[in-house]
Amino acid sequence: MKEQIRLMADIAPSALFMKGGMIEYDYVPLTKELIERIKEWNKIYCGWLDWSDPGNSPEPPLEEQESFDKEGIEIWKQLIDELGDNYEVVYFGHKPNLDRHNFTSVDEYLEYCSMLDSKDQ
């Protein structure tokens, strides 16, 4: 059975998680380029938070959320490529109005987002 890694922006020092919780970036074989990309992506998320009360932080502008999610998808794809068949990489989506849960397939996620977008129109 493959080990599962979840990509999820968080206030933790890493945006990668496994069954036991957050993992350090060097726990899995990733390029320095991808690690830096994930760190920058997670830094954007942390910049949206009200650190005095993170759970009640205001929503960032819609355009920023959509841009953030697009970058998350690209990072997800790169993680899948770099980790190969040894891991199942899931994504905790950040698209606005998303029923946030773990997606195991990029196509599944994009189809779900497309369905949400068509409902909003």
CSV table of C-alpha atoms in Angstrom, one decimal:
chain,number,residue,atom,x,y,z
A,1,MET,CA,0.0,0.0,0.0
A,2,LYS,CA,1.3,3.4,-0.9
A,3,GLU,CA,1.9,6.0,1.8
A,4,GLN,CA,-0.2,9.1,1.4
A,5,ILE,CA,1.1,12.6,1.5
A,6,ARG,CA,-1.2,15.6,1.7
A,7,LEU,CA,-0.4,19.0,0.3
A,8,MET,CA,-2.2,21.5,2.4
A,9,ALA,CA,-1.3,25.1,3.2
A,10,ASP,CA,-1.2,25.5,7.0
A,11,ILE,CA,0.3,27.6,9.8
A,12,ALA,CA,2.7,24.7,10.3
A,13,PRO,CA,6.3,25.1,9.1
A,14,SER,CA,5.5,22.6,6.3
A,15,ALA,CA,2.6,22.2,3.9
A,16,LEU,CA,3.2,18.5,3.7
A,17,PHE,CA,1.4,16.0,5.9
A,18,MET,CA,1.2,12.2,6.4
A,19,LYS,CA,-0.9,10.1,8.7
A,20,GLY,CA,1.0,11.1,11.8
A,21,GLY,CA,0.9,14.9,11.0
A,22,MET,CA,3.2,17.4,9.4
A,23,ILE,CA,6.4,16.2,7.9
A,24,GLU,CA,9.6,18.1,7.2
A,25,TYR,CA,10.4,18.7,3.5
A,26,ASP,CA,13.5,16.5,3.6
A,27,TYR,CA,11.5,13.5,4.8
A,28,VAL,CA,10.7,12.7,1.1
A,29,PRO,CA,12.9,13.0,-2.0
A,30,LEU,CA,12.0,16.5,-3.4
A,31,THR,CA,14.1,18.9,-5.4
A,32,LYS,CA,15.2,22.1,-3.7
A,33,GLU,CA,13.2,24.0,-6.4
A,34,LEU,CA,10.0,22.3,-5.4
A,35,ILE,CA,10.6,22.7,-1.7
A,36,GLU,CA,11.1,26.5,-2.2
A,37,ARG,CA,8.0,26.7,-4.3
A,38,ILE,CA,5.9,25.0,-1.6
A,39,LYS,CA,7.4,27.3,1.1
A,40,GLU,CA,6.5,30.4,-1.0
A,41,TRP,CA,3.0,29.1,-1.6
A,42,ASN,CA,2.5,28.4,2.1
A,43,LYS,CA,3.9,31.8,3.0
A,44,ILE,CA,1.1,33.4,0.9
A,45,TYR,CA,-1.5,31.5,2.9
A,46,CYS,CA,0.1,32.5,6.2
A,47,GLY,CA,0.1,36.1,5.0
A,48,TRP,CA,-3.7,36.0,4.9
A,49,LEU,CA,-4.0,35.1,8.5
A,50,ASP,CA,-4.9,37.4,11.4
A,51,TRP,CA,-2.3,36.0,13.8
A,52,SER,CA,-4.2,37.2,16.9
A,53,ASP,CA,-7.1,34.9,15.9
A,54,PRO,CA,-6.2,32.8,12.9
A,55,GLY,CA,-9.5,30.8,12.9
A,56,ASN,CA,-11.4,34.1,12.3
A,57,SER,CA,-9.2,35.6,9.6
A,58,PRO,CA,-11.0,37.5,6.9
A,59,GLU,CA,-11.2,35.8,3.5
A,60,PRO,CA,-8.7,37.2,1.0
A,61,PRO,CA,-9.9,38.7,-2.3
A,62,LEU,CA,-11.4,36.1,-4.6
A,63,GLU,CA,-8.7,36.7,-7.3
A,64,GLU,CA,-6.0,36.0,-4.8
A,65,GLN,CA,-7.7,32.8,-3.6
A,66,GLU,CA,-8.1,31.5,-7.2
A,67,SER,CA,-4.4,32.3,-8.1
A,68,PHE,CA,-3.3,30.6,-4.9
A,69,ASP,CA,-5.3,27.5,-5.8
A,70,LYS,CA,-3.9,27.4,-9.3
A,71,GLU,CA,-0.4,27.4,-7.9
A,72,GLY,CA,-1.4,24.7,-5.4
A,73,ILE,CA,-2.6,22.5,-8.3
A,74,GLU,CA,0.7,23.1,-10.2
A,75,ILE,CA,2.7,22.2,-7.0
A,76,TRP,CA,0.5,19.1,-6.6
A,77,LYS,CA,1.3,18.0,-10.1
A,78,GLN,CA,5.0,18.5,-9.5
A,79,LEU,CA,4.8,16.5,-6.3
A,80,ILE,CA,3.2,13.6,-8.1
A,81,ASP,CA,5.9,13.7,-10.8
A,82,GLU,CA,8.8,13.9,-8.3
A,83,LEU,CA,7.5,11.3,-5.9
A,84,GLY,CA,6.5,8.9,-8.6
A,85,ASP,CA,4.6,5.7,-7.8
A,86,ASN,CA,5.9,5.4,-4.2
A,87,TYR,CA,3.3,7.8,-2.7
A,88,GLU,CA,-0.3,8.8,-3.2
A,89,VAL,CA,-0.3,12.6,-3.2
A,90,VAL,CA,-3.6,14.3,-2.2
A,91,TYR,CA,-4.5,17.9,-2.3
A,92,PHE,CA,-6.5,19.8,0.3
A,93,GLY,CA,-8.1,22.4,-2.1
A,94,HIS,CA,-8.3,26.0,-1.4
A,95,LYS,CA,-10.7,27.2,-4.1
A,96,PRO,CA,-13.4,29.6,-2.9
A,97,ASN,CA,-16.7,27.8,-2.0
A,98,LEU,CA,-15.0,24.5,-2.1
A,99,ASP,CA,-16.2,21.8,0.3
A,100,ARG,CA,-12.7,21.3,1.5
A,101,HIS,CA,-11.6,17.7,1.4
A,102,ASN,CA,-8.7,15.7,0.1
A,103,PHE,CA,-8.6,15.1,-3.6
A,104,THR,CA,-6.6,12.2,-5.0
A,105,SER,CA,-6.7,13.1,-8.6
A,106,VAL,CA,-6.0,16.4,-10.4
A,107,ASP,CA,-8.7,15.6,-12.9
A,108,GLU,CA,-11.2,14.9,-10.2
A,109,TYR,CA,-10.4,18.2,-8.5
A,110,LEU,CA,-10.6,20.2,-11.7
A,111,GLU,CA,-14.0,18.5,-12.6
A,112,TYR,CA,-15.3,19.3,-9.1
A,113,CYS,CA,-14.2,22.9,-9.4
A,114,SER,CA,-15.7,23.2,-12.8
A,115,MET,CA,-19.0,22.0,-11.4
A,116,LEU,CA,-18.8,24.6,-8.6
A,117,ASP,CA,-18.1,27.4,-11.1
A,118,SER,CA,-21.1,26.4,-13.3
A,119,LYS,CA,-23.4,26.5,-10.3
A,120,ASP,CA,-22.1,30.0,-9.5
A,121,GLN,CA,-23.1,31.3,-12.9
